[in-house]
CSV table of C-alpha atoms in Angstrom, one decimal:
chain,number,residue,atom,x,y,z
A,22,MET,CA,-52.6,137.6,361.7
A,23,MET,CA,-50.2,135.2,363.1
A,24,LYS,CA,-49.6,137.1,366.3
A,25,ASP,CA,-53.0,136.5,367.3
A,26,PHE,CA,-52.2,132.7,367.6
A,27,THR,CA,-49.2,133.1,369.8
A,28,ILE,CA,-49.2,131.2,373.3
A,29,SER,CA,-49.9,134.5,375.3
A,30,ASN,CA,-53.0,135.2,373.0
A,31,MET,CA,-54.7,131.8,373.0
A,32,LEU,CA,-53.7,130.1,376.4
A,33,ASP,CA,-54.0,130.9,380.0
A,34,LEU,CA,-50.6,129.3,381.5
A,35,ASN,CA,-52.1,129.6,384.8
A,36,GLU,CA,-54.3,126.8,383.9
A,37,THR,CA,-51.9,123.8,383.5
A,38,ILE,CA,-49.5,122.1,385.4
A,39,ALA,CA,-47.2,122.4,382.3
A,40,ALA,CA,-46.8,126.1,382.1
A,41,GLU,CA,-42.9,125.7,382.1
A,42,LEU,CA,-43.0,123.8,378.8
A,43,PHE,CA,-44.4,126.7,377.1
A,44,GLU,CA,-41.7,129.0,378.4
A,45,GLY,CA,-39.5,130.6,375.6
A,46,LYS,CA,-41.8,129.5,372.8
A,47,THR,CA,-44.1,131.8,370.5
A,48,TYR,CA,-46.5,129.4,369.1
A,49,PRO,CA,-48.2,126.4,370.8
A,50,TRP,CA,-47.2,123.6,368.5
A,51,GLU,CA,-43.6,124.3,369.5
A,52,VAL,CA,-43.9,122.0,372.4
A,53,LEU,CA,-45.0,119.2,370.7
A,54,PRO,CA,-41.5,117.4,370.4
A,55,GLU,CA,-40.8,118.0,374.2
A,56,ILE,CA,-44.1,116.8,375.9
A,57,GLY,CA,-42.6,113.3,376.4
A,58,ASP,CA,-39.3,114.3,378.2
A,59,PHE,CA,-41.1,117.1,379.9
A,60,ILE,CA,-43.7,114.5,381.8
A,61,ILE,CA,-41.2,112.3,383.0
A,62,LYS,CA,-38.9,115.4,384.2
A,63,LEU,CA,-41.9,116.8,385.9
A,64,GLY,CA,-43.5,113.4,387.3
A,65,LYS,CA,-40.4,113.2,389.1
A,66,THR,CA,-41.0,116.2,390.9
A,67,LEU,CA,-44.8,115.6,391.8
A,68,ASP,CA,-45.8,115.3,395.6
A,69,PRO,CA,-46.3,111.7,396.1
A,70,SER,CA,-49.0,112.5,399.0
A,71,GLU,CA,-51.0,113.9,395.9
A,72,TYR,CA,-49.9,111.8,393.0
A,73,GLU,CA,-49.4,108.1,392.8
A,74,GLU,CA,-46.8,106.6,390.3
A,75,LYS,CA,-48.5,103.7,388.7
A,76,GLY,CA,-46.5,101.7,385.8
A,77,GLU,CA,-43.5,103.2,384.3
A,78,ASN,CA,-43.6,107.2,384.2
A,79,VAL,CA,-47.3,107.2,384.8
A,80,TRP,CA,-48.3,109.8,387.7
A,81,ILE,CA,-52.2,109.8,388.7
A,82,ALA,CA,-53.5,112.2,391.1
A,83,ARG,CA,-55.1,110.7,394.0
A,84,SER,CA,-58.3,112.4,393.7
A,85,ALA,CA,-58.5,111.5,390.0
A,86,THR,CA,-61.1,109.1,388.9
A,87,VAL,CA,-59.9,106.5,386.7
A,88,ALA,CA,-61.8,103.5,385.1
A,89,PRO,CA,-60.6,100.1,385.5
A,90,THR,CA,-61.3,99.7,382.0
A,91,ALA,CA,-59.2,102.7,380.7
A,92,SER,CA,-55.8,102.0,379.4
A,93,ILE,CA,-52.8,104.4,380.3
A,94,THR,CA,-49.4,104.4,378.9
A,95,GLY,CA,-46.3,106.3,380.0
A,96,PRO,CA,-45.2,108.9,380.1
A,97,ALA,CA,-48.8,110.2,381.4
A,98,ILE,CA,-49.8,112.7,384.2
A,99,ILE,CA,-53.3,112.8,385.2
A,100,GLY,CA,-54.3,115.9,387.1
A,101,ARG,CA,-56.3,116.4,390.2
A,102,ASP,CA,-60.0,115.6,389.9
A,103,ALA,CA,-59.5,114.6,386.5
A,104,GLU,CA,-61.8,111.9,385.3
A,105,VAL,CA,-60.7,109.0,382.8
A,106,ARG,CA,-63.7,107.0,381.7
A,107,HIS,CA,-64.4,103.7,380.5
A,108,CYS,CA,-62.2,102.2,377.9
A,109,ALA,CA,-60.5,105.5,377.5
A,110,PHE,CA,-56.9,105.1,375.7
A,111,ILE,CA,-53.9,107.3,376.6
A,112,ARG,CA,-51.1,106.0,374.9
A,113,GLY,CA,-48.2,108.2,376.0
A,114,LYS,CA,-47.1,111.8,376.2
A,115,ALA,CA,-50.1,113.0,377.4
A,116,ILE,CA,-50.8,115.5,380.3
A,117,VAL,CA,-54.4,115.5,381.5
A,118,GLY,CA,-55.3,119.0,383.5
A,119,GLU,CA,-57.1,119.0,386.8
A,120,GLY,CA,-60.8,118.6,386.4
A,121,ALA,CA,-60.5,117.4,382.7
A,122,VAL,CA,-62.6,114.7,381.4
A,123,VAL,CA,-61.3,112.1,378.9
A,124,GLY,CA,-64.3,110.0,377.8
A,125,ASN,CA,-65.3,106.4,376.8
A,126,SER,CA,-63.2,105.3,373.6
A,127,THR,CA,-61.3,108.6,373.5
A,128,GLU,CA,-57.6,108.2,372.6
A,129,LEU,CA,-54.8,110.6,373.7
A,130,LYS,CA,-51.1,110.7,372.3
A,131,ASN,CA,-48.4,113.4,372.6
A,132,ALA,CA,-51.2,115.9,374.0
A,133,VAL,CA,-51.7,118.8,376.5
A,134,LEU,CA,-54.9,119.0,378.0
A,135,PHE,CA,-55.2,122.2,380.1
A,136,ASN,CA,-57.5,122.2,383.3
A,137,LYS,CA,-61.2,121.7,382.8
A,138,VAL,CA,-60.9,120.3,379.2
A,139,GLN,CA,-63.7,118.0,378.0
A,140,VAL,CA,-63.1,115.0,375.4
A,141,PRO,CA,-65.7,113.2,376.8
A,142,HIS,CA,-67.0,111.0,373.8
A,143,TYR,CA,-65.3,109.0,371.1
A,144,ASN,CA,-62.6,111.6,370.4
A,145,TYR,CA,-59.1,111.3,368.8
A,146,VAL,CA,-56.5,113.8,370.3
A,147,GLY,CA,-53.0,113.4,368.9
A,148,ASP,CA,-50.1,115.8,369.0
A,149,ALA,CA,-52.2,118.6,370.3
A,150,VAL,CA,-52.7,121.3,372.8
A,151,LEU,CA,-56.2,122.0,374.1
A,152,GLY,CA,-56.9,125.1,376.2
A,153,TYR,CA,-58.4,126.0,379.4
A,154,LYS,CA,-62.1,124.8,379.4
A,155,SER,CA,-62.0,123.7,375.7
A,156,HIS,CA,-64.6,121.1,374.8
A,157,MET,CA,-64.5,118.7,371.8
A,158,GLY,CA,-68.1,117.4,370.8
A,159,ALA,CA,-68.9,113.7,370.4
A,160,GLY,CA,-66.8,112.0,367.5
A,161,SER,CA,-64.8,115.0,366.8
A,162,ILE,CA,-61.1,114.5,366.0
A,163,CYS,CA,-57.7,115.8,365.5
A,164,SER,CA,-56.4,114.7,362.3
A,165,ASN,CA,-52.6,114.8,362.8
A,166,VAL,CA,-50.9,113.5,359.6
A,167,LYS,CA,-51.6,115.0,356.1
A,168,SER,CA,-52.6,112.6,353.6
A,169,ASP,CA,-49.4,113.3,351.4
A,170,LYS,CA,-47.2,112.9,354.6
A,171,LYS,CA,-45.6,116.3,354.0
A,172,LEU,CA,-44.6,118.6,356.6
A,173,VAL,CA,-47.5,120.8,357.9
A,174,VAL,CA,-47.7,124.4,357.5
A,175,VAL,CA,-49.6,126.8,359.4
A,176,LYS,CA,-51.6,129.4,357.3
A,177,ASP,CA,-53.5,132.4,358.0
A,178,GLY,CA,-54.4,134.0,354.8
A,179,ASP,CA,-51.3,134.8,353.0
A,180,GLU,CA,-49.1,134.2,356.3
A,181,LYS,CA,-47.6,130.9,356.5
A,182,ILE,CA,-45.5,129.3,359.2
A,183,GLU,CA,-43.4,126.1,358.4
A,184,THR,CA,-43.7,124.1,361.2
A,185,GLY,CA,-41.0,121.1,360.6
A,186,LEU,CA,-43.5,118.9,362.1
A,187,LYS,CA,-44.8,115.8,360.4
A,188,LYS,CA,-47.7,115.2,362.9
A,189,PHE,CA,-49.6,118.1,364.1
A,190,GLY,CA,-53.1,117.6,365.4
A,191,ALA,CA,-54.9,120.8,366.5
A,192,MET,CA,-54.3,123.7,368.7
A,193,LEU,CA,-57.3,124.9,370.7
A,194,GLY,CA,-57.4,128.1,372.6
A,195,ASP,CA,-59.0,128.5,376.0
A,196,HIS,CA,-62.9,128.2,375.9
A,197,VAL,CA,-63.1,126.9,372.3
A,198,GLU,CA,-66.2,124.8,371.6
A,199,VAL,CA,-66.0,122.0,368.5
A,200,GLY,CA,-69.0,120.6,367.2
A,201,CYS,CA,-70.0,117.1,367.2
A,202,GLY,CA,-68.1,115.2,364.3
A,203,SER,CA,-65.8,117.6,363.2
A,204,VAL,CA,-62.4,116.8,361.8
A,205,LEU,CA,-59.7,119.2,362.8
A,206,ASN,CA,-57.0,119.0,360.0
A,207,PRO,CA,-53.4,119.2,360.5
A,208,GLY,CA,-52.3,122.9,360.9
A,209,THR,CA,-55.8,123.9,362.4
A,210,VAL,CA,-55.3,126.5,365.0
A,211,ILE,CA,-58.4,128.1,366.8
A,212,GLY,CA,-58.3,131.2,368.8
A,213,ARG,CA,-60.1,131.5,372.0
A,214,ASN,CA,-63.7,131.5,372.7
A,215,SER,CA,-64.3,130.5,369.0
A,216,ASN,CA,-67.1,127.8,368.2
A,217,ILE,CA,-67.1,125.5,365.2
A,218,TYR,CA,-70.3,124.2,363.7
A,219,PRO,CA,-71.0,120.4,364.1
A,220,LEU,CA,-69.8,118.3,361.0
A,221,SER,CA,-67.0,121.0,360.1
A,222,PRO,CA,-63.8,119.8,358.1
A,223,VAL,CA,-61.5,122.7,359.5
A,224,ARG,CA,-58.1,123.3,357.7
A,225,CYS,CA,-57.1,126.8,358.5
A,226,CYS,CA,-56.7,129.4,361.5
A,227,VAL,CA,-59.8,130.5,363.0
A,228,PRO,CA,-59.7,133.9,364.9
A,229,ALA,CA,-60.5,134.3,368.5
A,230,ASP,CA,-64.2,135.4,369.2
A,231,SER,CA,-65.5,133.6,366.2
A,232,ILE,CA,-68.1,131.2,364.8
A,233,TYR,CA,-66.9,128.7,362.0
A,234,LYS,CA,-70.0,127.9,359.9
A,235,ASN,CA,-67.9,126.7,356.9
A,236,ALA,CA,-64.4,127.6,355.2
A,237,LYS,CA,-66.2,130.9,353.7
A,238,GLU,CA,-68.0,132.0,356.4
A,239,ILE,CA,-66.2,132.5,359.5
A,240,VAL,CA,-68.2,135.3,361.3
A,241,LYS,CA,-67.4,137.3,364.7
A,242,LYS,CA,-69.5,136.8,367.6
A,243,LYS,CA,-71.7,139.5,368.6
């Protein structure tokens, strides 16, 4: 049921600097059009003793580690103790949470990474929200535009929600594990504590506490 995929059922807002962005909204994808403006507003309020403004609308925590080969375009916020590794490409409208890892050749765009998220190897994360301690295995990506370029519809069985969005990556609840080489297609929403098998093409809502083996085999964790 769609109520299982609300912000309150998927995400711990105590584990993000962007909690205010989610206020008054029902589903996590509703924040996507507002991420950029929110970052600029929030960035201007950050304590300069903790965050250094580098470039236009880019705020990086002084305790964060950023490789000299990483590319960061604003608006962006890199949280405390985060790690942005070699050749990471952050191309705007991105929040990297405290203690999060953005790995080699990983690309972020219009995304919110909650605290302790790991996207450590060759990941694409566009128009997405990744909950606390979620992890994307090497080479797994969020596909954010349908091949027919139509607006994205979130589907859970017979229930449908018209998002009005052309670009919609994936919504991951807290503690989600995505296996290596998986493709999360537009409109994918994964509930808390669920696991996705490696090499999975996912195009649905995956309930919390589940294991996604394939489209016809989604089982509850024991």
